[in-house]
Short mmCIF file of C-alpha atoms in Angstrom, two decimals:
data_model
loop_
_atom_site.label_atom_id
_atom_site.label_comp_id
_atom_site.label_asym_id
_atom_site.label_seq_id
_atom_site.Cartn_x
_atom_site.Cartn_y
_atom_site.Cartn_z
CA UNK A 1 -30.78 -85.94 33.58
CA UNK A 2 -27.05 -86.23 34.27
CA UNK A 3 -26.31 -88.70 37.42
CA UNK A 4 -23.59 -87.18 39.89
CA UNK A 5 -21.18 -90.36 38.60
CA UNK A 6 -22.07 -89.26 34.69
CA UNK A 7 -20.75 -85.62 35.65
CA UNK A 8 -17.75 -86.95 37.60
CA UNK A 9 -16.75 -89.17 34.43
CA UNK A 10 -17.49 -85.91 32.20
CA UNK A 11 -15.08 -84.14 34.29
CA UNK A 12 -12.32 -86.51 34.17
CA UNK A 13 -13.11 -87.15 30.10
CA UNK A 14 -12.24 -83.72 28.94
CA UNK A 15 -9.11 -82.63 29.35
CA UNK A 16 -10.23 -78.94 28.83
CA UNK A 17 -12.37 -78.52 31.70
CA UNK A 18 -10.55 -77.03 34.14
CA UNK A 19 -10.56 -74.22 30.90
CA UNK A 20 -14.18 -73.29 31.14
CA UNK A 21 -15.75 -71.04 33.21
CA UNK A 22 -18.57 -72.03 35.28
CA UNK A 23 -21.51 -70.65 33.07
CA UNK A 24 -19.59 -72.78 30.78
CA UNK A 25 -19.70 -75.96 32.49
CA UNK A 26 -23.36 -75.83 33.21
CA UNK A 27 -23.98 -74.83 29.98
CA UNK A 28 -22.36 -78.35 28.67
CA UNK A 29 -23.73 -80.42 31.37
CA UNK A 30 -26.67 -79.15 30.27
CA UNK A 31 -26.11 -80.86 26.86
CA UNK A 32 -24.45 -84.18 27.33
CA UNK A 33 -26.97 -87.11 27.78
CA UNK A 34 -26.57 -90.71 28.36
CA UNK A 35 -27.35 -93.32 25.77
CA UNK A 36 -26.85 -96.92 25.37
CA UNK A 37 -26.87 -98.98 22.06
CA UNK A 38 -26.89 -102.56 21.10
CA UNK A 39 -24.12 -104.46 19.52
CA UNK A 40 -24.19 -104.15 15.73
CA UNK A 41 -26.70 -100.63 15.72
CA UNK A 42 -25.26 -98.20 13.47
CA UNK A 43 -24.66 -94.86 15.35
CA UNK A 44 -23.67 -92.56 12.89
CA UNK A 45 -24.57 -92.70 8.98
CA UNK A 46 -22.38 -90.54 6.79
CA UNK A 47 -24.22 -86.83 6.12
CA UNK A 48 -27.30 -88.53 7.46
CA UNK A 49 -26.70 -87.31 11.11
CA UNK A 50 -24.32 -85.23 13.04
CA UNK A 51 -25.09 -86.95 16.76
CA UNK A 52 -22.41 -85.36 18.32
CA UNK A 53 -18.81 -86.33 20.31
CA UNK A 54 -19.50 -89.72 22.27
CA UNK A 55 -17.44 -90.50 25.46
CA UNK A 56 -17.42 -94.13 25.39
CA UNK A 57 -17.67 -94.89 29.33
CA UNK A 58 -17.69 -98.90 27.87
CA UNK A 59 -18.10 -100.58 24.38
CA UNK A 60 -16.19 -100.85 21.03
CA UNK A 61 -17.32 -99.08 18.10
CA UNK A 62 -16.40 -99.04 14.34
CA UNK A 63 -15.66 -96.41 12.48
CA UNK A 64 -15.52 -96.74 8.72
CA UNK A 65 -16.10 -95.56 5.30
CA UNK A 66 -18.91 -97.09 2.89
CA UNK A 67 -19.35 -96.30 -1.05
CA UNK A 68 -22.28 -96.34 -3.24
CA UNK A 69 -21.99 -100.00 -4.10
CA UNK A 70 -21.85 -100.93 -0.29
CA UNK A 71 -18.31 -101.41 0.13
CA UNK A 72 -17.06 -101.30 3.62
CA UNK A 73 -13.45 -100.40 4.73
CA UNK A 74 -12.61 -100.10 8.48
CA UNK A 75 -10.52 -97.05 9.06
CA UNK A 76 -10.29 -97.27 13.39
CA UNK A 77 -11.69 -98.67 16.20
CA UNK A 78 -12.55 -96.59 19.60
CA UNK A 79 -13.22 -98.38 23.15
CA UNK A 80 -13.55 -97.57 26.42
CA UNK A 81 -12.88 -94.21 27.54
CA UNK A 82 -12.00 -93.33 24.31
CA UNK A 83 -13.67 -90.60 22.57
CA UNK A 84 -15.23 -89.83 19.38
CA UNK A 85 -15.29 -86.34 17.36
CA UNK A 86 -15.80 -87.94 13.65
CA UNK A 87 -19.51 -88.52 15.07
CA UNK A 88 -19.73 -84.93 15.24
CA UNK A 89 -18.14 -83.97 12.12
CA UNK A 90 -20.44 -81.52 10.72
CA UNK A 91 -19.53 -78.65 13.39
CA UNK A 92 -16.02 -79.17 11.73
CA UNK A 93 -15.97 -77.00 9.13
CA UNK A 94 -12.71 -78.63 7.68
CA UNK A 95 -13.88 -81.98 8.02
CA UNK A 96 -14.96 -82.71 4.49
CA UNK A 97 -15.75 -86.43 3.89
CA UNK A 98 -18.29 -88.83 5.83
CA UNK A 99 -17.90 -91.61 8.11
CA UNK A 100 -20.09 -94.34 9.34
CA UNK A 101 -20.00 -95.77 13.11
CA UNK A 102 -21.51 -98.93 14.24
CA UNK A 103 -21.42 -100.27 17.90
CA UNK A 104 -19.32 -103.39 17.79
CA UNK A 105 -20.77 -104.45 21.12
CA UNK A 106 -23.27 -102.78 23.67
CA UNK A 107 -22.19 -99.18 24.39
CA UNK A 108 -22.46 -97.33 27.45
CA UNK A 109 -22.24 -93.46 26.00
CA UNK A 110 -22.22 -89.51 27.01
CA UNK A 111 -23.14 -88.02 24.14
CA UNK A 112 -22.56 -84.07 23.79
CA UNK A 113 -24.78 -82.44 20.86
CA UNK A 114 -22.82 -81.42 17.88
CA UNK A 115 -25.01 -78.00 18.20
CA UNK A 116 -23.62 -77.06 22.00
CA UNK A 117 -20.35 -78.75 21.80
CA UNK A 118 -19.69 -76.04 18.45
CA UNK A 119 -21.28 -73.11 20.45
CA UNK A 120 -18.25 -74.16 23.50
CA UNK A 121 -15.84 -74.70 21.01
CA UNK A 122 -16.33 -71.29 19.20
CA UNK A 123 -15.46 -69.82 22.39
CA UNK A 124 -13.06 -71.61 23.98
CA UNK A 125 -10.09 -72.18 22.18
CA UNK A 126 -8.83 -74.52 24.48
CA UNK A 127 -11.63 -76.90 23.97
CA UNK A 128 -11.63 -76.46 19.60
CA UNK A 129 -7.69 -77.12 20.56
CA UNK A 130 -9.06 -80.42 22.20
CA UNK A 131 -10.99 -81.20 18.94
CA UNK A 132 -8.87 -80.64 17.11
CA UNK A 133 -6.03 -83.23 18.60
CA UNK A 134 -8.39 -85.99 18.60
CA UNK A 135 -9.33 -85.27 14.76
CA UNK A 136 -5.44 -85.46 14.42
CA UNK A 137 -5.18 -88.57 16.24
CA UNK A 138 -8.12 -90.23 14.01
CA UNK A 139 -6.01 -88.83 11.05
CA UNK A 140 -2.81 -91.00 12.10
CA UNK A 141 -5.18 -94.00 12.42
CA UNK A 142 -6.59 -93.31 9.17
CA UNK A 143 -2.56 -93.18 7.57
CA UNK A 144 -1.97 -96.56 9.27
CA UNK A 145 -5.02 -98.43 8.11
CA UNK A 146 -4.69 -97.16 4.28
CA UNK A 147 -1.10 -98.40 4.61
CA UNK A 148 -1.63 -101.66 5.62
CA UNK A 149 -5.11 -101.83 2.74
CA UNK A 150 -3.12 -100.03 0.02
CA UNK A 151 0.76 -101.79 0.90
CA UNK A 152 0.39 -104.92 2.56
CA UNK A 153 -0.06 -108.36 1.19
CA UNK A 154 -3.51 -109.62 1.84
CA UNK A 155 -2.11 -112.94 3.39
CA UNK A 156 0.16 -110.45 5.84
CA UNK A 157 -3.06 -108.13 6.50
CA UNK A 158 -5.55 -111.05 7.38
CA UNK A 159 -3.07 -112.83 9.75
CA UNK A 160 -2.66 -109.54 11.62
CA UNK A 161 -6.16 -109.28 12.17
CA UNK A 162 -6.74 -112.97 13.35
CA UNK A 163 -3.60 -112.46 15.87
CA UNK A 164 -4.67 -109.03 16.84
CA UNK A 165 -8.40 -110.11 17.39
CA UNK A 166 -7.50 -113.64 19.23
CA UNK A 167 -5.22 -110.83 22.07
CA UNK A 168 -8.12 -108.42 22.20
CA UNK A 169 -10.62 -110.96 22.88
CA UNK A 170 -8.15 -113.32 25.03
CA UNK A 171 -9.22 -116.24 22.93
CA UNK A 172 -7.82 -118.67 20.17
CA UNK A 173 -11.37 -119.06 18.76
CA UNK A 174 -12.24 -116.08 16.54
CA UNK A 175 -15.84 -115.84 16.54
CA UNK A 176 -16.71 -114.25 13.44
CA UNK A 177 -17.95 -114.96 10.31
CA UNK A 178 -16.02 -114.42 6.80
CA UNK A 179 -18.28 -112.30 5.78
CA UNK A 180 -17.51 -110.28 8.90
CA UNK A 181 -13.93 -110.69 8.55
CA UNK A 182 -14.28 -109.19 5.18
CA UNK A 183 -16.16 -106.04 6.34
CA UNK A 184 -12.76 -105.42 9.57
CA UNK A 185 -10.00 -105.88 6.67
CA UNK A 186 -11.57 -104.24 4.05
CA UNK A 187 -12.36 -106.92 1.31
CA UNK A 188 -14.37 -109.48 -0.22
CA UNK A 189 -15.70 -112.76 1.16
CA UNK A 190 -14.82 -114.52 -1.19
CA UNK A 191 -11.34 -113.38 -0.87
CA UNK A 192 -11.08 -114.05 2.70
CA UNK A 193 -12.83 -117.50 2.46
CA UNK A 194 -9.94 -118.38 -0.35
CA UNK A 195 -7.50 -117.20 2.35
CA UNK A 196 -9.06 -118.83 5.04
CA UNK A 197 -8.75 -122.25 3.07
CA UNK A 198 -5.26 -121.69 2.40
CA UNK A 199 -4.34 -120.81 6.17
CA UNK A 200 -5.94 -124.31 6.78
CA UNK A 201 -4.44 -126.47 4.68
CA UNK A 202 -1.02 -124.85 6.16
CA UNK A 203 -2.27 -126.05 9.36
CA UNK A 204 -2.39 -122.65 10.80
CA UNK A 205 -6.07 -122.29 11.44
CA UNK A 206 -8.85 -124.55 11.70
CA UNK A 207 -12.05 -123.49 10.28
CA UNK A 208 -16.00 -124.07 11.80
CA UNK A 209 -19.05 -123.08 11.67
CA UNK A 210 -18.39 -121.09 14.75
CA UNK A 211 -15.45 -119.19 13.35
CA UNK A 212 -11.70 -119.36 13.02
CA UNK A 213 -9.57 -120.99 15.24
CA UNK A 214 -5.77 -120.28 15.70
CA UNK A 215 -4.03 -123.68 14.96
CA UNK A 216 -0.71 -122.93 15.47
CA UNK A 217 0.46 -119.75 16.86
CA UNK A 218 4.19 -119.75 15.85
CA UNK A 219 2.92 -119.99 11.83
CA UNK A 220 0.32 -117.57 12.14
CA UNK A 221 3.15 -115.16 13.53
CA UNK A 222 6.10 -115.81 10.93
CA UNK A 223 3.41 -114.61 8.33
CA UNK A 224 3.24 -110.94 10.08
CA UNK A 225 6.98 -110.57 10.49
CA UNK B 1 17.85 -62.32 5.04
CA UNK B 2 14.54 -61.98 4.25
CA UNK B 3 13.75 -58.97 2.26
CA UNK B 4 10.78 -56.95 2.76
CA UNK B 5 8.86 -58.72 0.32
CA UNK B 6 9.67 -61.50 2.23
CA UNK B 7 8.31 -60.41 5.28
CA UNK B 8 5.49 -58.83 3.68
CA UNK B 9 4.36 -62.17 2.16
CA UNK B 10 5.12 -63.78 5.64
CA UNK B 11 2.57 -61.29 7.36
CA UNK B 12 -0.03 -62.27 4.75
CA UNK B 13 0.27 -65.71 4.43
CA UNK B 14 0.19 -66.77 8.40
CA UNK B 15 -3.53 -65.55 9.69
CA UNK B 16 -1.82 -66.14 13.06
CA UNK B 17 0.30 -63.41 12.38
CA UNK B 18 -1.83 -60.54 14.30
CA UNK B 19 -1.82 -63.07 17.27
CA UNK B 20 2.14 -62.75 18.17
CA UNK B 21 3.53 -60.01 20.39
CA UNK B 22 6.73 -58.43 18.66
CA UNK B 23 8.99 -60.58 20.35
CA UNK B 24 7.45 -63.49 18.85
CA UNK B 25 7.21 -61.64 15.30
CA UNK B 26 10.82 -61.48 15.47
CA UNK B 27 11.81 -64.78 16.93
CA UNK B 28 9.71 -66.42 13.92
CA UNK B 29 11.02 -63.99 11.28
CA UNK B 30 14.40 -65.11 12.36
CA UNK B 31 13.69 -68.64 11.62
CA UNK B 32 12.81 -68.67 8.05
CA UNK B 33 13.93 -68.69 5.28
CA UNK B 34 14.10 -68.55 1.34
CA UNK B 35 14.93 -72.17 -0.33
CA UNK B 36 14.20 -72.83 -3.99
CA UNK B 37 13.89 -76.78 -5.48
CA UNK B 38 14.38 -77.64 -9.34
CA UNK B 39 11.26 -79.45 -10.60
CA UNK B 40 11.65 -83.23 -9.66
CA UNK B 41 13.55 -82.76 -6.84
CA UNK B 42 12.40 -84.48 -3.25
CA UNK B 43 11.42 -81.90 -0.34
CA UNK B 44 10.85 -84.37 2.09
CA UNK B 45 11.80 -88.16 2.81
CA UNK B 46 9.26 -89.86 5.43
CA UNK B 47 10.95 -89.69 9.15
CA UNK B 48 14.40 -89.07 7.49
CA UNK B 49 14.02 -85.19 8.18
CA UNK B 50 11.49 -82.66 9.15
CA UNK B 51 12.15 -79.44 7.13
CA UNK B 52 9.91 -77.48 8.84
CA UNK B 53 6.60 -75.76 7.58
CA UNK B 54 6.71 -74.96 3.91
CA UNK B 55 4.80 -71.12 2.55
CA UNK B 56 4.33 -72.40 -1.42
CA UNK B 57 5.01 -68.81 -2.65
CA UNK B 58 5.24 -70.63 -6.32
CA UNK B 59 5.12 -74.36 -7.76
CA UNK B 60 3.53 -77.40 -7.04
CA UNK B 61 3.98 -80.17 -4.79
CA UNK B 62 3.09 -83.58 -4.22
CA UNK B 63 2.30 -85.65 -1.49
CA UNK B 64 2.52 -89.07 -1.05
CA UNK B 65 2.92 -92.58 0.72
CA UNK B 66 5.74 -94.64 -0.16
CA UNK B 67 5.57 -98.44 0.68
CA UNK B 68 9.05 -100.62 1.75
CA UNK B 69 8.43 -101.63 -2.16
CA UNK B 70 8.61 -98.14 -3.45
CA UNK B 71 5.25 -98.51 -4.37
CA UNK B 72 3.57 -94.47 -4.20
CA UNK B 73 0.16 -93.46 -3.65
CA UNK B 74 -0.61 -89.54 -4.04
CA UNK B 75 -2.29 -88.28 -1.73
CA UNK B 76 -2.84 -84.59 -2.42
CA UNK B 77 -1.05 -81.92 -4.10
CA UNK B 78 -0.47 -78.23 -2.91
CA UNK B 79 0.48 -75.14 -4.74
CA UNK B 80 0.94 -71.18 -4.62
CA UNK B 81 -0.54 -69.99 -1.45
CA UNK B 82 -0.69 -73.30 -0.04
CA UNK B 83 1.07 -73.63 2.99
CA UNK B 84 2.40 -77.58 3.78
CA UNK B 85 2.22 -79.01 7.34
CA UNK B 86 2.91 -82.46 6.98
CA UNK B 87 6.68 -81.28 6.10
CA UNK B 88 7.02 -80.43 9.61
CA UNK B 89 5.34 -83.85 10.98
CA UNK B 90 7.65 -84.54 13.36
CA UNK B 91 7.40 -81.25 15.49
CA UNK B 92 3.30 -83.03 15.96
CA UNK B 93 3.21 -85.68 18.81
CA UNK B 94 0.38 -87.29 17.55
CA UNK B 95 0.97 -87.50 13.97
CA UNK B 96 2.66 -91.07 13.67
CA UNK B 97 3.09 -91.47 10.29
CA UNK B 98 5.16 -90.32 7.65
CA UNK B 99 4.98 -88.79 3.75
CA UNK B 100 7.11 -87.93 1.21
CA UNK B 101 7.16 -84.70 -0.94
CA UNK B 102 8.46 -83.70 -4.25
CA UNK B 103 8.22 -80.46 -5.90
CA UNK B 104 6.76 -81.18 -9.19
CA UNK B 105 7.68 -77.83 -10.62
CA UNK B 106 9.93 -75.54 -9.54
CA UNK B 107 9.51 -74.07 -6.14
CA UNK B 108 10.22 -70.81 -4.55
CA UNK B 109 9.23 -71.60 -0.92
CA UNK B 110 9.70 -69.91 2.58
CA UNK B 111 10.70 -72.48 5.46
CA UNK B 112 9.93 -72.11 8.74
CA UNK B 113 12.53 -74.50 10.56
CA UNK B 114 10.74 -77.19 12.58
CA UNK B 115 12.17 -76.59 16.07
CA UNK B 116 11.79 -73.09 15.98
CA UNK B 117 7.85 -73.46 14.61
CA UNK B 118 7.37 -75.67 17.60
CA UNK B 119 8.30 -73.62 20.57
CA UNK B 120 6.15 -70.71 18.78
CA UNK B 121 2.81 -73.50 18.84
CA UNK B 122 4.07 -74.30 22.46
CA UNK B 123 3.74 -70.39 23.33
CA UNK B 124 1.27 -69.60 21.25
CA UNK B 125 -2.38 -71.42 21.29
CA UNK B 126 -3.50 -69.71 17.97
CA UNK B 127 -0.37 -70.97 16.30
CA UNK B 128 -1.18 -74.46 17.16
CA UNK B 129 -4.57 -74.21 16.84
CA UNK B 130 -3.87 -72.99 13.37
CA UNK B 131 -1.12 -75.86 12.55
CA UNK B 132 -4.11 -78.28 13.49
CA UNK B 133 -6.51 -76.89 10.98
CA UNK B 134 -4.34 -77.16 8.06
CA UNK B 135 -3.50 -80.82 8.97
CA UNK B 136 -7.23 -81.29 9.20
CA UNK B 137 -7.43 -79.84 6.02
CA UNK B 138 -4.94 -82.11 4.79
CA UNK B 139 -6.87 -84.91 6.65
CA UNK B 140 -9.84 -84.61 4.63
CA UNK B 141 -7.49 -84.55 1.39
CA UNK B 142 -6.24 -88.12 2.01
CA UNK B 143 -10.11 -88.69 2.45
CA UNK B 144 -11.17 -88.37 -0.68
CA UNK B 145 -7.81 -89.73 -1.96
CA UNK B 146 -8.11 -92.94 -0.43
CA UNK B 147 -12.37 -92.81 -1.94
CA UNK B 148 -11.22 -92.63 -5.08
CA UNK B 149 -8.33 -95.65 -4.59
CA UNK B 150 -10.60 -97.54 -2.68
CA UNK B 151 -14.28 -97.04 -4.27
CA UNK B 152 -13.88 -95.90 -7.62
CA UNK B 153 -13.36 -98.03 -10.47
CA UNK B 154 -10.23 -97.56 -12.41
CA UNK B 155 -11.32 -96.23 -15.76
CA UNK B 156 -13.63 -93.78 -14.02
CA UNK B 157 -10.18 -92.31 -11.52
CA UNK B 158 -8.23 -92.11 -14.69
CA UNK B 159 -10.23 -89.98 -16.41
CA UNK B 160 -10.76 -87.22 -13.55
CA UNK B 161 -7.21 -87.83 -13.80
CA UNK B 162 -6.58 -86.88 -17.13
CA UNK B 163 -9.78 -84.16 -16.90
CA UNK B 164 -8.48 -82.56 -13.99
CA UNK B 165 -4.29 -82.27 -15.73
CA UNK B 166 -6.19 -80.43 -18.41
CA UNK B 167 -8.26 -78.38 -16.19
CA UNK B 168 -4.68 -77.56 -14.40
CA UNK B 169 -2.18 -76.87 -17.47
CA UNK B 170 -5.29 -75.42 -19.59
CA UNK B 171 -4.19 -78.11 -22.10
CA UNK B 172 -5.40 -80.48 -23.59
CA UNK B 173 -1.92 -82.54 -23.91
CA UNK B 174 -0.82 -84.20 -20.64
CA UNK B 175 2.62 -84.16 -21.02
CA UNK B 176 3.13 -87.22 -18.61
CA UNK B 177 4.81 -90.69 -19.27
CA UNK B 178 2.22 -93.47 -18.47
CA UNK B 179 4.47 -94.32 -15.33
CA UNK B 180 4.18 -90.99 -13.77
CA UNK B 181 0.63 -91.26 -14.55
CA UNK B 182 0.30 -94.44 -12.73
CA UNK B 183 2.53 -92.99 -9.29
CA UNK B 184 0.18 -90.05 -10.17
CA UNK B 185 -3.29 -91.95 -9.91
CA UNK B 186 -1.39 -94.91 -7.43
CA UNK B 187 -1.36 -97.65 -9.85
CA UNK B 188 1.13 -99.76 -12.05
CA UNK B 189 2.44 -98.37 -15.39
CA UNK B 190 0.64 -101.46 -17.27
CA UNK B 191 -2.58 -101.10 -15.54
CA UNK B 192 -2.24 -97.22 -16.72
CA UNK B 193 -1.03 -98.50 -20.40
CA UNK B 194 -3.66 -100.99 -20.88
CA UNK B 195 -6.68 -98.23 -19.84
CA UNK B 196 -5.06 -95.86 -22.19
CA UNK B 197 -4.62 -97.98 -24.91
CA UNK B 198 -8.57 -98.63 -24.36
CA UNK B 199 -9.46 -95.34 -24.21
CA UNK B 200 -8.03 -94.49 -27.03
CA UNK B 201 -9.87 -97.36 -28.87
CA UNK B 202 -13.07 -95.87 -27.82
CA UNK B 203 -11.44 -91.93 -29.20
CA UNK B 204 -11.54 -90.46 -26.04
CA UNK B 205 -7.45 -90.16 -26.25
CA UNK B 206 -4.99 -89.87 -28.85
CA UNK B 207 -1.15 -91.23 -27.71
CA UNK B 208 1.98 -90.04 -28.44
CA UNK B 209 5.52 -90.20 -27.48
CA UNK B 210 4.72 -86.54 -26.14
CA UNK B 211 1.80 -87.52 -23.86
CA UNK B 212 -1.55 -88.56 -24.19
CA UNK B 213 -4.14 -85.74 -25.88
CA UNK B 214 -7.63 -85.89 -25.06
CA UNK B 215 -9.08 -86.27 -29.13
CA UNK B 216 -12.98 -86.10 -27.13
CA UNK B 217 -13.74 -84.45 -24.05
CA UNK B 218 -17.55 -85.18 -23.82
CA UNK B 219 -16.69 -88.52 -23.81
CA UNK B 220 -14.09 -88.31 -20.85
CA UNK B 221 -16.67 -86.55 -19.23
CA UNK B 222 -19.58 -88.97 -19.60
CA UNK B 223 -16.68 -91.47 -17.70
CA UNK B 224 -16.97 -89.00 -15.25
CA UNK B 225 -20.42 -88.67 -14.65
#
């Protein structure tokens, strides 16, 4: 059962809902629930499951792609008040590959069945507009990661994603293992241990058992330029 | 001036079509307009121009990334029928990066100028709404593109390659220098080279100054499989 403040934040969420009538409203409020997951549970597997859009009220998620061998690469990341369609892929009848989401911290989500949402979509065009933009917007993410996995120099590509990590989190200590590391930048461990070692002896990080801390800022920056 | 075959192909082609009021009809017929390109020649160059939206009446095109090294990656190919979006990126708020496109045959196309394209999607929802499904479509293209680059091994991608040039000429000579293979498959003319050289060790291929002939097809295919 929807709280007054989950159908206040629903309201504000969608940009189409001043577009629907109000059989229509009632019928979508009627199939959006609240759910919560811990950090690191997988939300949506590939074909497996077709959960529906999530409105991320709070939390980071992952979205990525995984092969047969269990290779990761991260194509986006979605956060508060963000929104997710990909999760919901299978009402898309364009949307021909899979993707796999994990929450990267405890989420706080609305989640509107894939079933429903289609059934509103189908008759609104306003709101299969809506879907349609955010797929769009996924699709530029998706351009920017491959360019930076397919173009960029791995030493380039890692330091971006220690600097861009130590300003989301507000801190110089990167808490994460290599391993982890590995599975945001889309490579080995191995590789990004090698890299690691490297980035210490240059003095620019300093390496523990807790994770990766940023030595020396001004280094770590001339590398991404 | 369009001719009526022209117009006729125009009527056909955009499923929109039945959606404009005459006005519109006419304000998009006068805003396109016949272009032809010789095989080889570049369509479109990143966020250097914005041709507008191309109706592939005949030829072939390619799609790809180009990286501040000129290093390509393909990332789909369209042909007769097809009609090509991404050429007319920049008239899309949220697409934020850019391709390039070559015609790799020669091309009789229809072009819908970009500005004029725009204002009709600003007017018309079913417009848009269509101009969003075909860059889904194109979406899930650079999908499986960026599977194979990223997943598959080499000797596996080079075969569909070569399987799928066959499939398309309906012969079994690809007449293709190993470096347009490679920008072809997105990898280096010696990585391409050395796999050929292999694969004709093991008789799958026969090369020649011509091309490369596939001398055993069950055998491409079991690389395949």
């Amino acid at each position: 059962m929807l709280k007054d403040e989950d159908i206040r934040y629903i309201e504000k969420a969608l940009p189409f809902w001043s577009k629907l009538d109000k059989s229509d409203k009632k019928f979508l409020l009627n199939h959006i629930f609240p759910v919560e997951y811990e950090k690191g549970r997988p939300i949506h597997s590939g074909s497996m499951d077709c959960i529906g859009v999530l409105l991320i009220r709070k939390g980071d998620i992952r979205v990525y792609m995984l092969s047969d061998e269990g290779k990761e690469v991260t194509l986006y990341r979605l956060s508060d008040g963000d929104i997710c369609i990909l999760s919901a892929s299978c009402i898309l009848d364009n949307i021909t590959f899979d993707v796999y989401i994990d929450a990267e911290s405890a989420c706080d989500l609305l989640v509107i069945e894939s079933k429903y949402y289609q059934q509103l979509c189908n008759k609104n065009i306003y709101a299969e507009n809506y879907s349609q933009r955010l797929v769009i917007d996924r699709f530029s993410d998706v351009m920017w990661a491959m360019e930076q996995i397919l173009f960029m120099s791995f030493d380039k590509r890692l330091a971006i994603f220690l600097s861009d990590e130590a300003a989301r989190t507000g801190s110089d200590v990167i808490e994460l293992t290599h391993e982890q590391i590995a599975k945001y930048v889309g490579s080995a461990r191995e590789v990004v241990s090698r890299m690691l070692k490297y980035f210490q002896g240059e003095g620019i990080v300093e390496l523990s058992r807790g994770g990766v801390k940023i030595a020396d800022k001004k280094k770590l920056k001339a590398l991404i330029m």
